[in-house]
Tab-separated table of C-alpha atoms in Angstrom:
chain	number	residue	atom	x	y	z
X	2	MET	CA	75.234	72.833	125.685
X	3	PRO	CA	73.254	73.458	122.459
X	4	GLU	CA	75.250	74.365	119.362
X	5	GLN	CA	75.761	78.133	119.083
X	6	THR	CA	76.376	79.835	115.773
X	7	HIS	CA	77.223	83.335	114.670
X	8	ILE	CA	76.808	84.773	111.154
X	9	SER	CA	79.283	87.458	110.135
X	10	PRO	CA	78.245	90.554	108.130
X	11	ALA	CA	79.730	88.822	105.034
X	12	GLY	CA	77.391	85.849	105.583
X	13	VAL	CA	80.002	83.389	106.878
X	14	LYS	CA	78.573	81.054	109.495
X	15	TYR	CA	80.763	80.299	112.530
X	16	ARG	CA	80.134	77.540	115.067
X	17	LEU	CA	81.198	77.978	118.695
X	18	VAL	CA	83.603	75.177	119.557
X	19	ALA	CA	85.028	76.408	122.860
X	20	THR	CA	85.019	79.307	125.269
X	21	LYS	CA	87.672	80.677	127.533
X	22	THR	CA	87.289	83.593	129.893
X	23	THR	CA	90.270	85.887	129.739
X	24	THR	CA	88.733	88.974	131.316
X	25	PRO	CA	86.103	88.768	134.032
X	26	THR	CA	82.928	90.330	132.655
X	27	SER	CA	79.222	89.777	132.693
X	28	ASP	CA	78.839	90.610	128.979
X	29	THR	CA	78.940	87.256	127.200
X	30	SER	CA	77.525	88.396	123.832
X	31	ALA	CA	79.508	87.777	120.642
X	32	LYS	CA	81.952	90.582	119.930
X	33	PRO	CA	82.698	91.717	116.381
X	34	ILE	CA	86.154	91.006	115.019
X	35	THR	CA	87.139	93.626	112.505
X	36	ILE	CA	89.644	92.643	109.860
X	37	LYS	CA	90.650	95.180	107.257
X	38	SER	CA	90.034	93.837	103.810
X	39	GLU	CA	89.860	95.310	100.369
X	40	SER	CA	89.113	93.890	96.954
X	41	VAL	CA	90.314	93.581	93.390
X	42	GLU	CA	88.284	92.518	90.376
X	43	VAL	CA	89.448	89.927	87.868
X	44	VAL	CA	87.501	90.181	84.596
X	45	VAL	CA	87.284	87.049	82.466
X	46	SER	CA	85.891	87.572	78.956
X	47	GLU	CA	84.483	85.048	76.522
X	48	PRO	CA	86.468	83.790	73.508
X	49	ARG	CA	86.244	85.568	70.149
X	50	LEU	CA	87.228	83.516	67.128
X	51	ILE	CA	87.395	86.598	64.887
X	52	SER	CA	89.717	88.512	67.234
X	53	SER	CA	93.400	87.706	66.927
X	54	GLY	CA	94.602	86.397	70.275
X	55	SER	CA	91.176	86.147	71.879
X	56	GLN	CA	90.364	82.649	70.656
X	57	PHE	CA	90.602	81.358	74.227
X	58	GLY	CA	89.111	84.414	75.959
X	59	HIS	CA	90.745	87.254	77.827
X	60	VAL	CA	91.592	88.133	81.435
X	61	ALA	CA	92.318	91.502	83.029
X	62	ILE	CA	92.635	92.702	86.598
X	63	ILE	CA	91.226	95.892	88.094
X	64	VAL	CA	92.837	97.511	91.125
X	65	ASP	CA	91.590	100.804	92.571
X	66	GLY	CA	89.544	101.477	89.434
X	67	GLN	CA	92.531	100.923	87.113
X	68	ALA	CA	92.363	98.023	84.626
X	69	TYR	CA	95.557	96.172	83.687
X	70	SER	CA	95.274	94.062	80.562
X	71	ARG	CA	98.095	92.157	78.847
X	72	ALA	CA	97.380	92.331	75.130
X	73	HIS	CA	99.455	91.075	72.187
X	74	GLU	CA	101.039	94.359	71.302
X	75	LYS	CA	101.119	96.095	74.682
X	76	TYR	CA	100.328	96.062	78.377
X	77	PHE	CA	97.161	98.134	78.323
X	78	THR	CA	96.019	100.229	81.299
X	79	THR	CA	92.874	102.299	81.533
X	80	GLY	CA	90.017	103.041	83.910
X	81	ARG	CA	87.535	100.289	84.818
X	82	THR	CA	84.600	101.882	82.975
X	83	ASP	CA	86.661	102.470	79.821
X	84	TYR	CA	87.968	98.894	79.899
X	85	LEU	CA	84.470	97.439	80.219
X	86	ASN	CA	83.185	99.726	77.437
X	87	ARG	CA	86.036	98.665	75.126
X	88	ASN	CA	85.125	95.019	75.764
X	89	ALA	CA	81.357	95.475	75.466
X	90	TYR	CA	81.388	93.359	72.293
X	91	ARG	CA	81.655	90.181	74.381
X	92	ASP	CA	80.264	88.761	77.596
X	93	SER	CA	82.518	89.059	80.627
X	94	ILE	CA	82.356	88.093	84.277
X	95	GLY	CA	83.988	90.120	87.017
X	96	TYR	CA	85.189	88.186	90.039
X	97	VAL	CA	85.562	90.543	92.991
X	98	ILE	CA	87.938	88.880	95.411
X	99	ARG	CA	88.826	89.807	98.973
X	100	VAL	CA	92.429	90.805	99.587
X	101	SER	CA	94.259	92.308	102.521
X	102	PRO	CA	95.640	95.850	102.183
X	103	ASP	CA	99.163	94.352	101.957
X	104	GLU	CA	98.147	91.870	99.251
X	105	LYS	CA	96.501	94.654	97.286
X	106	GLN	CA	99.695	96.728	97.438
X	107	ILE	CA	101.763	93.757	96.234
X	108	ILE	CA	99.366	93.247	93.315
X	109	LYS	CA	99.300	96.910	92.335
X	110	LYS	CA	103.060	97.354	92.642
X	111	GLU	CA	103.753	94.259	90.523
X	112	LEU	CA	101.265	95.285	87.824
X	113	GLU	CA	102.824	98.743	87.607
X	114	ARG	CA	106.291	97.157	87.438
X	115	ARG	CA	105.212	94.932	84.541
X	116	VAL	CA	103.691	97.852	82.643
X	117	LYS	CA	106.894	99.861	83.120
X	118	LEU	CA	109.140	96.977	81.993
X	119	PHE	CA	107.070	96.441	78.882
X	120	THR	CA	107.059	100.171	78.105
X	121	LEU	CA	110.852	100.362	78.436
X	122	ASP	CA	111.584	97.299	76.298
X	123	PRO	CA	108.581	95.746	74.503
X	124	LYS	CA	110.677	93.265	72.494
X	125	SER	CA	112.043	91.529	75.586
X	126	HIS	CA	108.526	91.020	76.945
X	127	GLU	CA	106.771	89.647	73.867
X	128	TYR	CA	103.372	88.009	74.189
X	129	SER	CA	103.380	84.215	74.453
X	130	LEU	CA	100.490	81.840	75.031
X	131	LEU	CA	102.863	79.651	77.018
X	132	ASP	CA	104.242	82.046	79.606
X	133	ASN	CA	103.358	85.685	78.920
X	134	SER	CA	99.655	85.869	78.130
X	135	CYS	CA	96.802	87.824	79.644
X	136	SER	CA	95.869	84.938	81.933
X	137	SER	CA	99.403	83.928	82.922
X	138	ASN	CA	100.139	87.542	83.904
X	139	VAL	CA	97.053	87.731	86.132
X	140	ALA	CA	97.795	84.315	87.665
X	141	ASP	CA	101.452	85.233	88.309
X	142	VAL	CA	100.588	88.582	89.911
X	143	LEU	CA	97.946	87.046	92.177
X	144	ASP	CA	100.366	84.243	93.052
X	145	LEU	CA	102.979	86.796	94.182
X	146	ALA	CA	100.411	87.999	96.712
X	147	GLY	CA	99.723	84.420	97.822
X	148	ILE	CA	96.361	84.174	96.049
X	149	VAL	CA	95.549	80.989	94.156
X	150	SER	CA	93.587	81.780	90.987
X	151	TYR	CA	93.601	78.408	89.217
X	152	ASP	CA	94.333	74.744	89.844
X	153	PRO	CA	97.653	73.857	88.188
X	154	ARG	CA	96.746	70.169	88.184
X	155	TRP	CA	94.198	70.838	85.443
X	156	SER	CA	96.196	73.278	83.297
X	157	ALA	CA	97.413	71.700	80.079
X	158	PHE	CA	101.219	71.783	79.791
X	159	GLN	CA	101.497	74.433	82.543
X	160	ILE	CA	99.603	76.911	80.336
X	161	VAL	CA	97.110	79.091	82.213
X	162	SER	CA	94.007	79.844	80.169
X	163	PRO	CA	91.135	82.247	80.858
X	164	ALA	CA	88.969	79.163	81.463
X	165	ASP	CA	91.404	77.999	84.179
X	166	ILE	CA	91.134	81.343	85.970
X	167	ASP	CA	87.359	81.401	85.489
X	168	THR	CA	87.031	77.979	87.142
X	169	GLY	CA	89.564	78.748	89.870
X	170	LEU	CA	87.971	82.016	90.969
X	171	GLN	CA	84.463	80.548	90.910
X	172	HIS	CA	85.615	78.171	93.647
X	173	SER	CA	87.775	80.610	95.607
X	174	LYS	CA	86.943	81.252	99.249
X	175	ARG	CA	88.039	84.843	98.563
X	176	LEU	CA	85.177	85.421	96.125
X	177	ILE	CA	82.992	88.285	97.363
X	178	LEU	CA	80.894	89.025	94.315
X	179	LYS	CA	80.421	87.781	90.776
X	180	ILE	CA	79.426	90.558	88.355
X	181	GLU	CA	78.056	89.760	84.915
X	182	HIS	CA	79.103	92.246	82.254
X	183	PRO	CA	76.880	91.289	79.280
X	184	LYS	CA	77.842	92.362	75.794
X	185	THR	CA	76.044	95.515	74.725
X	186	ARG	CA	77.121	95.738	71.109
């Protein structure tokens, strides 16, 4: 039997390895399998030596058009367009990753919880490059949903940097689209 392949609408190539008839029918064509999936965008921005705290770059996550960005002084939330406009002074890359509806809800709920906690008591949630930075927050939130965003084997001293997330998402099987957001000012 010659090798049979099928290409999904997303461009994934599948190879037929076996067949089993479960319902007698004369229609042997490939049937579509529909799986509900959604997406979130993780924006990784280039480093800025003149910006306090951005010497290593910056990472934010966008869910349902809402950007969540852990900054030094606050947990910033705004619309996607506003976030990208505010960061138009540096090059950024948006990694659109595939998530299930349940994973997306976990991500959104956790981000909103973190914003609320910080708003209620900013001093107890102070920024730290070691464990409470822009990139560690994104990595932790994605991890809660079971999404790997970086390779911990290559992170220095368990610190997650924007470069770690950039590299991790470039190699993710969940990556749908890579969007370049060039600086405009």
